[in-house]
Tab-separated table of C-alpha atoms in Angstrom:
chain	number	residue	atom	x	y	z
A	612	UNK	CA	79.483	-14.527	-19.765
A	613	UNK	CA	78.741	-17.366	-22.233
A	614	UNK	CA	79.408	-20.707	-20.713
A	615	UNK	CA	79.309	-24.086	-22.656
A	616	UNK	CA	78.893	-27.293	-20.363
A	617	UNK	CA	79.426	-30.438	-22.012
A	618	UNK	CA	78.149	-33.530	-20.144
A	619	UNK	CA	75.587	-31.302	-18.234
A	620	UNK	CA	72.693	-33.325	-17.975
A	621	UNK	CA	73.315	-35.737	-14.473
A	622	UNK	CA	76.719	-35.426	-11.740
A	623	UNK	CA	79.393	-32.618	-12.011
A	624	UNK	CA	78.270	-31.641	-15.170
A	625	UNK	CA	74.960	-30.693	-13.878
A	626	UNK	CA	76.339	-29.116	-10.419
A	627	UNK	CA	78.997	-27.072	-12.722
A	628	UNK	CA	76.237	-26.117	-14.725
A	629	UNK	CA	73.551	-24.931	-12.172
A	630	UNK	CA	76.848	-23.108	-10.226
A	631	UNK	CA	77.316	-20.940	-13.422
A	632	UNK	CA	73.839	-20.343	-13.773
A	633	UNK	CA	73.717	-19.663	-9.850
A	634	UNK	CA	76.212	-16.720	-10.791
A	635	UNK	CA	74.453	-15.072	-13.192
A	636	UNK	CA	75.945	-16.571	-16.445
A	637	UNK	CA	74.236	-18.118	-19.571
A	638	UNK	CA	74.773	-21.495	-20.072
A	639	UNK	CA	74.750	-23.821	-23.170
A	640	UNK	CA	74.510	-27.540	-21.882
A	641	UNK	CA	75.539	-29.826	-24.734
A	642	UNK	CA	74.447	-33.809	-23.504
A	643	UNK	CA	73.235	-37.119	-25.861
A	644	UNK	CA	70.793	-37.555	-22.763
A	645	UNK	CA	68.182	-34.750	-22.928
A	646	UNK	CA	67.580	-31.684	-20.146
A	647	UNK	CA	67.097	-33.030	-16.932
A	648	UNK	CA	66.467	-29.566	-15.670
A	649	UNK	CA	65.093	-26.075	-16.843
A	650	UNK	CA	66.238	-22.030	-16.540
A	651	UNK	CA	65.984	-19.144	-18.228
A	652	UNK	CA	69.707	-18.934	-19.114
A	653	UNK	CA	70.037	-22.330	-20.213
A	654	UNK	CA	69.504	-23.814	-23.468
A	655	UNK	CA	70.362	-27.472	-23.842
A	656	UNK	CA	71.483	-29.283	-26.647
A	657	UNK	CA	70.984	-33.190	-27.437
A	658	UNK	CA	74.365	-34.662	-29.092
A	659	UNK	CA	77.209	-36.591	-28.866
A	660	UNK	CA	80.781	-34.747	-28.419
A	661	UNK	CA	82.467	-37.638	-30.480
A	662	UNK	CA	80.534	-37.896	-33.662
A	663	UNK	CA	77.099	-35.677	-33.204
A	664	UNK	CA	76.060	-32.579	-34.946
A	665	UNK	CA	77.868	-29.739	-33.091
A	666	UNK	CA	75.877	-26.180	-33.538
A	667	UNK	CA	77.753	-23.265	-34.185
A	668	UNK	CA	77.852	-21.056	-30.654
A	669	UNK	CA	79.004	-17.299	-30.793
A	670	UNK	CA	80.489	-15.483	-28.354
A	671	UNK	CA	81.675	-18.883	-26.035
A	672	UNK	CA	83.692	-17.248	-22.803
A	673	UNK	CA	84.340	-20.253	-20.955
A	674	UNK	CA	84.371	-24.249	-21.857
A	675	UNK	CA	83.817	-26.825	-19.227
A	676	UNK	CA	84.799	-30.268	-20.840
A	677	UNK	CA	83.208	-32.494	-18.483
A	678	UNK	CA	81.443	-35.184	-20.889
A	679	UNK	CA	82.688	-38.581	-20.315
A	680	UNK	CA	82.235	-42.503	-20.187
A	681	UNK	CA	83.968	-45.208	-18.384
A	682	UNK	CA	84.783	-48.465	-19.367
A	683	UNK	CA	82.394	-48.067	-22.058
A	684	UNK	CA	84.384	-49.420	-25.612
A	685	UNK	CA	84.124	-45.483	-26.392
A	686	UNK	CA	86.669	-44.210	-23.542
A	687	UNK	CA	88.905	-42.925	-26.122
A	688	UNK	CA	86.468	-41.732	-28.317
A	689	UNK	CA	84.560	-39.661	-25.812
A	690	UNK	CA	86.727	-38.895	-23.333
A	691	UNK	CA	89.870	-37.631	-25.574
A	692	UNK	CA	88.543	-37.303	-28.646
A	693	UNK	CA	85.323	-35.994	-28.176
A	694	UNK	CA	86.773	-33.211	-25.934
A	695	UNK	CA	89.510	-32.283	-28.801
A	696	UNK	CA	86.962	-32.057	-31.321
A	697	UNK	CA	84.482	-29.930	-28.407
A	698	UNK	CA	87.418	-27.897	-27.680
A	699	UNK	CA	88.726	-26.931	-31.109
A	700	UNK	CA	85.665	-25.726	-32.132
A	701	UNK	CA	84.548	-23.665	-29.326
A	702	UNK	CA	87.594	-23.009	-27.390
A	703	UNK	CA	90.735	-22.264	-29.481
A	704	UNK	CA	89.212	-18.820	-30.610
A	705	UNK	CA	90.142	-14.971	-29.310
A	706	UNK	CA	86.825	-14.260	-27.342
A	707	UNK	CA	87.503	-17.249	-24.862
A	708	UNK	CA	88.869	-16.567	-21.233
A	709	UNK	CA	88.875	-19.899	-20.014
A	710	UNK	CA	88.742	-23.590	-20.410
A	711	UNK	CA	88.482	-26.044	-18.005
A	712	UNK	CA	88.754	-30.073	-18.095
A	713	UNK	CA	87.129	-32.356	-16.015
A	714	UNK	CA	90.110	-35.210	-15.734
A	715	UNK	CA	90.149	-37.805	-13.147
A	716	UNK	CA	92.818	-38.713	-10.496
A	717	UNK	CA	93.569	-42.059	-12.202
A	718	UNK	CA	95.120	-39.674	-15.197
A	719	UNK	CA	98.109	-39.531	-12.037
A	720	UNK	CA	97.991	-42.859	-10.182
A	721	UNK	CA	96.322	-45.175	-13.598
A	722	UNK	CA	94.227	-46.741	-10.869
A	723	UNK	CA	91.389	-47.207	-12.992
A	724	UNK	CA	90.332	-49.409	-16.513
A	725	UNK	CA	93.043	-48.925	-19.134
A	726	UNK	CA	91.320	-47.078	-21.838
A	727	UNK	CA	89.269	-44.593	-19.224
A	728	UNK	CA	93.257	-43.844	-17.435
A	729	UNK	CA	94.323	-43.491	-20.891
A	730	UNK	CA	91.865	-41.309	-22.166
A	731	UNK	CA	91.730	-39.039	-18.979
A	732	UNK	CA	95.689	-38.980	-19.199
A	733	UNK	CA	95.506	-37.534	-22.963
A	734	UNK	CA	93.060	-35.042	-21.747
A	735	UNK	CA	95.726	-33.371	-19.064
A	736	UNK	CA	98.248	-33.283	-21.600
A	737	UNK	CA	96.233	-31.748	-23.858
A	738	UNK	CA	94.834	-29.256	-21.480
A	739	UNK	CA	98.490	-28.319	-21.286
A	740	UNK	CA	98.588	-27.873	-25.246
A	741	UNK	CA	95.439	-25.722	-25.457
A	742	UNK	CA	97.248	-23.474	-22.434
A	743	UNK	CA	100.248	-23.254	-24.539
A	744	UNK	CA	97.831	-22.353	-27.712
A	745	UNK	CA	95.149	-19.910	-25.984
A	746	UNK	CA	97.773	-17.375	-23.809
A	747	UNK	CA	97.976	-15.688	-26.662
A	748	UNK	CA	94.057	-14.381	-26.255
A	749	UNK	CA	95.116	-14.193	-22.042
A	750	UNK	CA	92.945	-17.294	-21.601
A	751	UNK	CA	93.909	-19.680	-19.210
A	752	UNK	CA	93.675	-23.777	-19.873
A	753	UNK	CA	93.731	-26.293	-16.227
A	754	UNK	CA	92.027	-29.343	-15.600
A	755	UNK	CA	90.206	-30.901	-12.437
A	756	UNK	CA	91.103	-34.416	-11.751
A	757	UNK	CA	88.622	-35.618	-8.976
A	758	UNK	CA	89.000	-39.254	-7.767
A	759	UNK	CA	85.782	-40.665	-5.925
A	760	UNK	CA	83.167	-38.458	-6.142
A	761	UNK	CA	78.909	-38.763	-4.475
A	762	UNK	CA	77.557	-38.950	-7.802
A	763	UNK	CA	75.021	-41.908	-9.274
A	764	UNK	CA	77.737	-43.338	-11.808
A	765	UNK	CA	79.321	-44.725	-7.652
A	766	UNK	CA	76.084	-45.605	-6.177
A	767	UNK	CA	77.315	-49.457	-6.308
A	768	UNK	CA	80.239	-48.247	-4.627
A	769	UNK	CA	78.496	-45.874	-1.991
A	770	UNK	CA	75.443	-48.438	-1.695
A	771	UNK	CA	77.954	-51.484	-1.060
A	772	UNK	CA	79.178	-51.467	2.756
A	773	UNK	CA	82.003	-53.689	2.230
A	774	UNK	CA	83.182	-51.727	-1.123
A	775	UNK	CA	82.551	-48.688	0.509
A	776	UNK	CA	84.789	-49.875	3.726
A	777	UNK	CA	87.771	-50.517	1.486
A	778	UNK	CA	87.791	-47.623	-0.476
A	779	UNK	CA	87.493	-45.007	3.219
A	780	UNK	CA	90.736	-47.264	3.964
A	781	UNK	CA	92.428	-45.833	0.928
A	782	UNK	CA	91.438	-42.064	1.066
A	783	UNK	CA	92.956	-40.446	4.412
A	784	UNK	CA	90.075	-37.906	4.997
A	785	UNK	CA	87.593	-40.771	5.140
A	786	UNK	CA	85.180	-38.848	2.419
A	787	UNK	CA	84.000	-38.175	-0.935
A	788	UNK	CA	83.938	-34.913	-2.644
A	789	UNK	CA	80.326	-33.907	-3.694
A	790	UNK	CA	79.411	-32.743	-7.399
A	791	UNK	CA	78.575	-29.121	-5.661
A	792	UNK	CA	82.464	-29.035	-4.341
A	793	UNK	CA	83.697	-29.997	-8.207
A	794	UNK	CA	81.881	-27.293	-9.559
A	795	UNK	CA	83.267	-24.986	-6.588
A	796	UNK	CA	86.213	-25.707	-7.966
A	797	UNK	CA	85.429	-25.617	-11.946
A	798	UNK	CA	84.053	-21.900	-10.897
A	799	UNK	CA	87.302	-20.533	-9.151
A	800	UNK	CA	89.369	-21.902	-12.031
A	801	UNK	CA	87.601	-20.117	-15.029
A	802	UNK	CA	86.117	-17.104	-13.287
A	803	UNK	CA	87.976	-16.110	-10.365
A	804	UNK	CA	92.028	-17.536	-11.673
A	805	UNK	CA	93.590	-14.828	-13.728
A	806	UNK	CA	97.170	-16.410	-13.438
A	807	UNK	CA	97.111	-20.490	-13.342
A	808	UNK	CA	97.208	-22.161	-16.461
A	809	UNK	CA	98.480	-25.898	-17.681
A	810	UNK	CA	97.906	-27.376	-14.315
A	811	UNK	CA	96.037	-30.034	-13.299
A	812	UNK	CA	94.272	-29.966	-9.843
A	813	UNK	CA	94.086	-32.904	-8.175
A	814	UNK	CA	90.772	-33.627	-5.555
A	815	UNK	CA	90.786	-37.098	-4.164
A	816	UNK	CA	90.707	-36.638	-0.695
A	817	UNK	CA	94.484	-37.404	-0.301
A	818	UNK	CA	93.908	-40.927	-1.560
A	819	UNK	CA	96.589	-40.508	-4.405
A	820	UNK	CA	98.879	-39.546	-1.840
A	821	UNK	CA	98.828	-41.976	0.860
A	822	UNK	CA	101.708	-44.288	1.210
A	823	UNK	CA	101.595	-46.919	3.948
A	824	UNK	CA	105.011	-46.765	5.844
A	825	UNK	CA	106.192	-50.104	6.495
A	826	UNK	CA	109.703	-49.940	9.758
């Protein structure tokens, strides 16, 4: 199948894109940063999902919408809007199976900067409106919504032993998911799911769900 990555260059998008690869797939990468790696299914292209020059793709089975910013001045821009305008070209159409959206936990618990929980909150309800939109071809539409996650964009975090210290105290299994387990995910939810659609999937570690219990 024909898979379009957006954000694919560096963290999930790049584990999500290798994974599909991995599986046999051809991938399209779409990134403003250039290829960081190389393989004979892939074919990256340089531009931004907001306001760059978007190629027409045929035959596009699955959409990842992973591309994003935080606290940037462009967290609406990219984040929702960029991924509207990625997703209405290539993934409201009758050849697609699946799309999938790369959230964030925040879009739940708005533990985050305003316009990045704003923008990531958007994106899961309109996940749900592309579900609603693409049944029709017997696609399905879900997002992920990971909260901390061993990528560089948290190296200040994982590098910092104090920062690091407070943040195990708030997530009960004392970890973080890696980019590989995102894209674990990302792969069961447009390959392998036939039947879940307009959900979003939260993987935090349990830290959205801790509540300290005070007798």
């Amino acid at each position: 199948m024909k898979i379009i990555v957006t954000g694919s260059s560096n963290g999930i998008g790049k584990a999500i894109a290798l994974k599909f690869l991995q599986n046999g797939h051809t991938v399209v990468g779409i990134d403003k940063l250039k290829a960081t790696f190389s393989h004979a299914n892939y074919t990256h292209i340089v531009a931004d999902v907001f306001d760059g020059n978007l190629p027409e793709i045929d035959g596009v089975d699955v959409l990842v919408n992973n591309a994003g910013v935080q606290d940037s001045g462009r967290d609406i821009d990219v984040n929702l809007k960029g991924t509207i305008r990625v997703t209405e070209k290539y993934g409201v159409q009758p050849n697609i199976k699946s799309v999938v959206f790369i959230a964030s936990a925040s879009a739940s618990t708005g533990s985050e900067f305003p316009e990045y929980v704003a923008s990531k909150g958007g994106m899961v309800s309109y996940m749900k409106n592309v579900a609603l939109r693409i049944a029709q071809y017997g696609a399905t539409s879900n997002s992920l919504s990971p909260g901390g996650v061993l990528t560089p964009l948290n190296q200040h975090i994982i590098d910092n032993p104090e920062l690091w210290a407070e943040v195990m105290d708030e997530t009960p299994l004392k970890k973080w998911a890696t980019a590989e387990e995102i894209a674990e995910f990302a792969y069961f939810v447009a390959i392998v799911n036939k039947s879940m659609t307009a959900q979003d999937i939260i993987i935090d570690n349990g830290e959205s769900a801790k509540a300290n219990f005070i007798w």
